[in-house]
Short mmCIF file of C-alpha atoms in Angstrom, two decimals:
data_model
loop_
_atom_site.label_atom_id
_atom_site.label_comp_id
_atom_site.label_asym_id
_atom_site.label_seq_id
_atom_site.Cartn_x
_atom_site.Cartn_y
_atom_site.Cartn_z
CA UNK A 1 21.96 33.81 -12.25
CA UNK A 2 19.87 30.66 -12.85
CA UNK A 3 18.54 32.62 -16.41
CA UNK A 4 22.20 32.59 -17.50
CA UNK A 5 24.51 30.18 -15.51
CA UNK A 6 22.12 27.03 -14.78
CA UNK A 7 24.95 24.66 -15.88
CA UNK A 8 27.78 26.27 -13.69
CA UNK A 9 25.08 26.17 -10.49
CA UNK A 10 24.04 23.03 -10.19
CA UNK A 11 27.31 21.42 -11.31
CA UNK A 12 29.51 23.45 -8.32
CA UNK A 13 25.86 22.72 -6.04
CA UNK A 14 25.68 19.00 -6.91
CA UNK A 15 29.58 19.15 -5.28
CA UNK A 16 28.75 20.37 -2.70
CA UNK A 17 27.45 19.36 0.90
CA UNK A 18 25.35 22.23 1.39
CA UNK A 19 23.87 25.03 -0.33
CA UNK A 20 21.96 27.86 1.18
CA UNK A 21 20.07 30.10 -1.07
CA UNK A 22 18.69 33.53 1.12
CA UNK A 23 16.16 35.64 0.37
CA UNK A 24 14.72 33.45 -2.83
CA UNK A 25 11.12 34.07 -3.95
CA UNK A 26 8.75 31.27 -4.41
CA UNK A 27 8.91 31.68 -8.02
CA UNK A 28 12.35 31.19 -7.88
CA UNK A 29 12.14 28.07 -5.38
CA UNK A 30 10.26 26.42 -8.35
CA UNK A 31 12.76 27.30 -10.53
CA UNK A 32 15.53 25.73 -8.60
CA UNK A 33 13.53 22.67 -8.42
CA UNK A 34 12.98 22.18 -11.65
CA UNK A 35 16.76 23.20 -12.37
CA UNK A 36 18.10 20.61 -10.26
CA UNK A 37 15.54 17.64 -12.10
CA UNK A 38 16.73 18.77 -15.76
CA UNK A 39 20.27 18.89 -14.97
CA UNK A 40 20.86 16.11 -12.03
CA UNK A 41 20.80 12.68 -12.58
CA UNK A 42 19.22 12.02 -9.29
CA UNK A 43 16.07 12.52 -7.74
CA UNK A 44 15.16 16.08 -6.10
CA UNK A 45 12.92 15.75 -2.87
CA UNK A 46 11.98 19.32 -1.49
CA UNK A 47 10.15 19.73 2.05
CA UNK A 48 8.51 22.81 3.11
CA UNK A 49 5.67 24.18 5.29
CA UNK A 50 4.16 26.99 4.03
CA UNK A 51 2.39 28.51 1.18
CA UNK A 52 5.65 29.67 -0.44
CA UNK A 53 7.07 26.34 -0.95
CA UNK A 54 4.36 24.91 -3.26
CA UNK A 55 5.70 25.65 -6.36
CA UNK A 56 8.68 24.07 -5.05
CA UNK A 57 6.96 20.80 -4.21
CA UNK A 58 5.32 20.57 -7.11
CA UNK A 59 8.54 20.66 -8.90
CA UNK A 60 10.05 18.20 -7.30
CA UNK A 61 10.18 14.64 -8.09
CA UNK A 62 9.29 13.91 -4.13
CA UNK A 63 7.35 16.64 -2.29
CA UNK A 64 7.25 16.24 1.70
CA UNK A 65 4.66 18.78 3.49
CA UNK A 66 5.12 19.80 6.66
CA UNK A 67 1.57 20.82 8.80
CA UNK A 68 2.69 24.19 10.38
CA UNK A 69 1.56 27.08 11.60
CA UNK A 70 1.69 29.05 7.94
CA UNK A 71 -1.55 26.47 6.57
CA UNK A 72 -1.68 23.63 5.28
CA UNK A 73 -0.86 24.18 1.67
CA UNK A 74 2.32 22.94 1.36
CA UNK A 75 1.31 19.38 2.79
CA UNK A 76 -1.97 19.39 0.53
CA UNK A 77 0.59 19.61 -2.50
CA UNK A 78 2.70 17.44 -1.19
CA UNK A 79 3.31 13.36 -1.90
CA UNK A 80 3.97 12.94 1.84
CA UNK A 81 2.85 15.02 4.66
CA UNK A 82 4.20 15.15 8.17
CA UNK A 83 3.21 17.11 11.52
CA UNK A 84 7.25 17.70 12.53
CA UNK A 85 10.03 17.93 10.77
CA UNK A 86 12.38 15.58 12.72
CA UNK A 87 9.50 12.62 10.97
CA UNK A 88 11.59 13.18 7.92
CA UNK A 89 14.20 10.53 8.37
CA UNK A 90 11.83 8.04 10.13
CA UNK A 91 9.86 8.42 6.19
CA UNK A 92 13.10 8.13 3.90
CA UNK A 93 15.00 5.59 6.28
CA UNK A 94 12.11 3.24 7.08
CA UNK A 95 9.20 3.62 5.43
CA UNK A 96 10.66 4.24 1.93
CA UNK A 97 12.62 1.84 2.43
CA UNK A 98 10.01 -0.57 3.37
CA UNK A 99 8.20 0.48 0.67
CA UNK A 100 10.44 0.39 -1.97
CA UNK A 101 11.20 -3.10 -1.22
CA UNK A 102 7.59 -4.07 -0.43
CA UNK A 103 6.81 -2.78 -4.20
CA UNK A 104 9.43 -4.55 -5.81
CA UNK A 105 8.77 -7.76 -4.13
CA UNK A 106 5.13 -7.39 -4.93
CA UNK A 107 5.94 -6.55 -8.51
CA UNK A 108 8.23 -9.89 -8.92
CA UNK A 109 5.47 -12.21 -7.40
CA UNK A 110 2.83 -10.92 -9.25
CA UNK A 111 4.88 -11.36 -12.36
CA UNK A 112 5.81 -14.41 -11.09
CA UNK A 113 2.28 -16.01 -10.60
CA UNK A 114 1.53 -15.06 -14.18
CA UNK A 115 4.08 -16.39 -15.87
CA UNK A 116 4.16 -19.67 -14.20
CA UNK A 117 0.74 -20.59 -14.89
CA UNK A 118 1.26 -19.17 -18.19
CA UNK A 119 3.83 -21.67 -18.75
CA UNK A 120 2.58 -24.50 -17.52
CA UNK A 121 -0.76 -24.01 -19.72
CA UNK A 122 1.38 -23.43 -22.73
CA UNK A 123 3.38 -26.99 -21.63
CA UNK A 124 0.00 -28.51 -21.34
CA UNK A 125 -1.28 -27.72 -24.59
CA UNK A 126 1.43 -28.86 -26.50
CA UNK A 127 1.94 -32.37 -24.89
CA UNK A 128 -2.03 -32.80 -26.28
CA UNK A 129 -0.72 -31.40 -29.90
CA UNK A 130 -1.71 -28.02 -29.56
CA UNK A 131 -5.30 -28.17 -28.94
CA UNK A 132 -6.92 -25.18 -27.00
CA UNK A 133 -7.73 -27.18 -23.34
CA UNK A 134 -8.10 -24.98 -20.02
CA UNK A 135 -5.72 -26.71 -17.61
CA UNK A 136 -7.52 -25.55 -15.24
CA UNK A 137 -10.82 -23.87 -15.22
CA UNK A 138 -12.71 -20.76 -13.62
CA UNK A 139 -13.56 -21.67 -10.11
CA UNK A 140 -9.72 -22.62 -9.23
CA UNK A 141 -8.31 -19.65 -11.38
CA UNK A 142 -10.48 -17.47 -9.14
CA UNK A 143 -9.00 -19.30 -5.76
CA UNK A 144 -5.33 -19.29 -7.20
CA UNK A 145 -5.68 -15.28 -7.05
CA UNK A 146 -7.51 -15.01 -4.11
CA UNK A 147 -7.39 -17.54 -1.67
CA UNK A 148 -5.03 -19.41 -2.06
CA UNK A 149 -2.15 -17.25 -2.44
CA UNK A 150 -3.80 -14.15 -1.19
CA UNK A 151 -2.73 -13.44 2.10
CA UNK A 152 1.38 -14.97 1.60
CA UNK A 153 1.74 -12.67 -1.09
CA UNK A 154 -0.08 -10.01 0.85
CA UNK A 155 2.63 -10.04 3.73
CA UNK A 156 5.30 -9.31 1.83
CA UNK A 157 3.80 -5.56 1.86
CA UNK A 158 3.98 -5.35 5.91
CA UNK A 159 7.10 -7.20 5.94
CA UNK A 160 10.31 -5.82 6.53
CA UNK A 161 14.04 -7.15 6.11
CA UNK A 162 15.59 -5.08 9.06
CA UNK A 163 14.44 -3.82 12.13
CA UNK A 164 13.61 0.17 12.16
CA UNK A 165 16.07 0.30 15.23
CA UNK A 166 19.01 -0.37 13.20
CA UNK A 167 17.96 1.55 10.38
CA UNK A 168 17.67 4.48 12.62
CA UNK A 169 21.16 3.98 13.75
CA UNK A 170 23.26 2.98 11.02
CA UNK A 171 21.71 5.59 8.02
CA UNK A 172 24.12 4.20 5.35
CA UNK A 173 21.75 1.23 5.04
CA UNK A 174 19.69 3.40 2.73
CA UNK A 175 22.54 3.92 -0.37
CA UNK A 176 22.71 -0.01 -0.10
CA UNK A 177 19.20 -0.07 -2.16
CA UNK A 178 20.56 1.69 -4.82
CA UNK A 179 23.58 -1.44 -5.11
CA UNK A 180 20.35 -4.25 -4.65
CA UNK A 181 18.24 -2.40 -7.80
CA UNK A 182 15.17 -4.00 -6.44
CA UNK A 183 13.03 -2.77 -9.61
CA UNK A 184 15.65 -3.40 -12.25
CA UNK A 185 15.41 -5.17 -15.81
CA UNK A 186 17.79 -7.96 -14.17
CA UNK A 187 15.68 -8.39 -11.68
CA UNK A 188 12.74 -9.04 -13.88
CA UNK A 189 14.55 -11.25 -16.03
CA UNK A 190 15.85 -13.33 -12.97
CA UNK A 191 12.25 -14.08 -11.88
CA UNK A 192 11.14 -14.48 -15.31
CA UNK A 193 13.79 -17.48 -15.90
CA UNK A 194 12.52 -18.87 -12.46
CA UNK A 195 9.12 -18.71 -13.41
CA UNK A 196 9.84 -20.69 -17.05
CA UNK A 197 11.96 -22.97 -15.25
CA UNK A 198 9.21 -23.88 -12.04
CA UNK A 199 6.53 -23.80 -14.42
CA UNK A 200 8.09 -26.78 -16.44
CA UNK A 201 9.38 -28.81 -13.88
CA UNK A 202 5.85 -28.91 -12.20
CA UNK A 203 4.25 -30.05 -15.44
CA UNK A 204 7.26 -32.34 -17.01
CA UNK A 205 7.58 -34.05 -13.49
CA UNK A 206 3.75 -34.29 -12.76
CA UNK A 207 3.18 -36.19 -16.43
CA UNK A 208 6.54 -38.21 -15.07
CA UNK A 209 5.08 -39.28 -11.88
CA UNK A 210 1.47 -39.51 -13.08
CA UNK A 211 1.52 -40.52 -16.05
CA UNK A 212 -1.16 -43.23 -15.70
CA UNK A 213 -3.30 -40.83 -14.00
CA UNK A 214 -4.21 -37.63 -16.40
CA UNK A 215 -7.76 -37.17 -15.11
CA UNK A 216 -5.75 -36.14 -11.94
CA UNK A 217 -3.06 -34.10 -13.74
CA UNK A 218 -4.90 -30.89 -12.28
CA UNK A 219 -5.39 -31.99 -8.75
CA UNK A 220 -1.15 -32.63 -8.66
CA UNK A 221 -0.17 -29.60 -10.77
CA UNK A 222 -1.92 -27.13 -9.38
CA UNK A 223 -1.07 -28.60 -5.80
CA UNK A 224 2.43 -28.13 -6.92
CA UNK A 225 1.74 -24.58 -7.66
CA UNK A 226 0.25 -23.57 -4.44
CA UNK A 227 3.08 -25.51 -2.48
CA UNK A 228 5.21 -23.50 -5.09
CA UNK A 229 3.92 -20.02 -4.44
CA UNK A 230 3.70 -20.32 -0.31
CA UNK A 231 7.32 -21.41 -0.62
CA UNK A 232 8.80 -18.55 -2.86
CA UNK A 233 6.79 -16.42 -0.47
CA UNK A 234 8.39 -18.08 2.88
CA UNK A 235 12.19 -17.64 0.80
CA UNK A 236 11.83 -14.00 -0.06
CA UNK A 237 10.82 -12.20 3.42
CA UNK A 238 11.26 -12.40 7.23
CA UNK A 239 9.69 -15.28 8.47
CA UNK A 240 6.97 -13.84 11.30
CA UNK A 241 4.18 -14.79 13.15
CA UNK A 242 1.93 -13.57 11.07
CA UNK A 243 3.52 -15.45 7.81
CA UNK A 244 3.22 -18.19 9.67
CA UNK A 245 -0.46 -17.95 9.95
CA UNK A 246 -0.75 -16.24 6.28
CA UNK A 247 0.77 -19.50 5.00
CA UNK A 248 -1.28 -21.88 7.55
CA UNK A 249 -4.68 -20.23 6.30
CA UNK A 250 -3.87 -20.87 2.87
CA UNK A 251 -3.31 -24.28 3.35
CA UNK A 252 -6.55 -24.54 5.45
CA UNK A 253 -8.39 -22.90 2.45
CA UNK A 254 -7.04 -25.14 -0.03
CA UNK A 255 -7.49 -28.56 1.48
CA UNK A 256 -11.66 -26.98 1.95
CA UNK A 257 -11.29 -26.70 -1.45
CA UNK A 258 -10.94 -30.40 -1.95
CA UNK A 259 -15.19 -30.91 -0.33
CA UNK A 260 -16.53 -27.79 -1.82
CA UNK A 261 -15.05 -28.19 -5.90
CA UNK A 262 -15.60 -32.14 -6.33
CA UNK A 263 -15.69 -31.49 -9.59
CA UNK A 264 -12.19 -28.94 -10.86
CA UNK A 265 -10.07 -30.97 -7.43
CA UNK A 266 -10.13 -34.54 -6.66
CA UNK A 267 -8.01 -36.95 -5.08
CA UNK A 268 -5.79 -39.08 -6.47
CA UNK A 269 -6.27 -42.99 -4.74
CA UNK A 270 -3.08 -43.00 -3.69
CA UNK A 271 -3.09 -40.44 -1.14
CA UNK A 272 0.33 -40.86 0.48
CA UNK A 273 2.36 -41.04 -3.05
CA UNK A 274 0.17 -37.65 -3.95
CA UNK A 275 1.77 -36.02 -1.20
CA UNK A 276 5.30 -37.40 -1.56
CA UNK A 277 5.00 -36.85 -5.13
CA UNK A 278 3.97 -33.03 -4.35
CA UNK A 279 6.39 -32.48 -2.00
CA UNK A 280 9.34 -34.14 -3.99
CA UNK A 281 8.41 -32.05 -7.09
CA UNK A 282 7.55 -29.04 -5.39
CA UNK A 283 11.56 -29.07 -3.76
CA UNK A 284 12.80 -29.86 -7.35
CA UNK A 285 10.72 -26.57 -8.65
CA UNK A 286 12.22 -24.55 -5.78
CA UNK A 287 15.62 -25.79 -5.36
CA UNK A 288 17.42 -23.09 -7.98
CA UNK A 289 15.53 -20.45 -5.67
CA UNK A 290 17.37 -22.03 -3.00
CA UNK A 291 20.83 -22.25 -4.17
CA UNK A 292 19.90 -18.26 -5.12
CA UNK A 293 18.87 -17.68 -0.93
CA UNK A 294 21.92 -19.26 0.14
CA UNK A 295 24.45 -17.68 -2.02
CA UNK A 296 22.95 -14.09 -1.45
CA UNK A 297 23.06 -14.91 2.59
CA UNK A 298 26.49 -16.84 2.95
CA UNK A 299 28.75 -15.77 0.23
CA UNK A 300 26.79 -12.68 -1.00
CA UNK A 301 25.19 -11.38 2.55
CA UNK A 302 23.20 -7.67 2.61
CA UNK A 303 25.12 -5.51 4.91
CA UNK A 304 22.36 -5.32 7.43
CA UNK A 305 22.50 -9.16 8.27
CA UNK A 306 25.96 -7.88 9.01
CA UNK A 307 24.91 -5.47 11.30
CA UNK A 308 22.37 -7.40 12.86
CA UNK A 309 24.73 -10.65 13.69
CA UNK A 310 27.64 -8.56 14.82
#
């Protein structure tokens, strides 16, 4: 059937709540798979627990392998494996969720940490007519990945946006994803414009402000940018406990930073307009991520809040 009406099948299947196919070979499992991937615009997951179902799994865009009686085969060629079979909505419904969004948030920062130091050395070069100066050098490059913004950005992998209860209990909360397009082009682009436009109010501002001051121009920018990045961190997930401390520690490691690298950080003499002057350009960097937060939560709201208030 599949050798000469593959079109007719999976158009009347894909229609269809259920299809049961009896007495199919393994060979012809994989076939099916692989069917259904060619000809459906969506993605195939197969599960299975023995030895039979491999060349199924491996055909499939998502393979889930259940540990059974029959071996372990099919959850050695699986992507996923499980020990029972009702674990199989606790993986789609929470953890791929969580992990979907986990990725995409992870993907946007990272992009996002780039391109905003990017920008600002680009900014930087050309208000001193071009010429090739580090803005800032090794030691606090090093920090800026690590440190510094290290374990904010590392909490948006164990964070989640809605509690496993409800998404247990109200399963429609997974086809919202595919309206949010987490990892889309217009997401991208969206952080991308943020980036450009953080990275040059930090430096435009920062020359405003301190304009008198250029040996300290580092010290204030790249104060800005740590502010910066702990903030966009703070706006994008759940705030928790351990974000709190996440955000607390990188603080703690930065100010350090000010006894140990005498020579990349100093402080400015005025140490109360430094911090004003950081704080008040730091909320002008972040305030079109702001206006973004509270249109998406008051106008614009994710069905879960929904859920969750009601």
């Amino acid at each position: 059937m599949l050798d000469n009406f593959a079109t007719e099948f999976i158009r009347i299947s894909c229609n269809l709540s259920a299809v049961v196919c009896c007495r199919v070979s393994p060979t012809q499992k994989g076939v099916i798979a692989k069917v259904l991937r060619s000809m459906n615009k969506g993605r195939v997951c197969c599960i299975g627990d023995g030895g039979n179902d491999v060349s199924m799994i491996t055909e499939s865009d998502v393979g889930v392998g259940i540990v059974g009686k029959e071996g372990n085969q099919a959850s050695l060629a699986a992507d996923f494996s499980i020990l029972r079979f009702c674990d199989i909505l606790p993986l789609i419904l929470w953890h791929g969720r969580n992990c979907l969004l986990g990725t995409g948030r992870l993907s946007h920062f990272i992009i996002h940490r780039g391109t905003i130091i990017s920008v600002m050395q680009a900014i930087f070069c050309s208000l001193f007519l071009f010429s090739p100066i580090n803005l800032y050098q090794g030691k606090i490059l090093v920090g800026y990945v690590t440190l510094y913004t290290f374990f904010p950005v590392f909490c948006i992998i164990v964070s989640y946006d809605v509690k496993r209860r409800t998404v247990m209990e109200y399963p429609e909360l997974y086809y919202e994803l595919n309206r949010r397009k987490v990892l889309s082009i217009k997401s991208f682009a969206i952080w991308n414009v943020i980036s450009f436009y953080q990275g040059s109010i930090i430096m435009l501002l920062s020359f405003y402000f301190f304009e008198h001051e250029l040996f300290s121009i580092v010290t204030i920018t790249f104060s800005c940018l740590i502010v910066n990045e702990i903030l966009m961190v703070g706006l994008s997930v759940r705030m928790s406990r351990l974000m709190v401390y996440a955000m607390g520690l990188s603080v703690f490691f930065y100010f350090l930073s000010f006894f140990i690298l005498k020579d990349e950080l100093r402080m400015p003499v005025g140490v109360f307009k430094f911090l004003g002057s950081v704080l008040v350009i730091s909320m002008c960097a972040i305030v079109f991520s702001l206006v973004q937060k509270a249109w998406s939560r008051y106008f614009a709201p994710p069905m879960h809040t929904k859920l969750e208030v009601y």
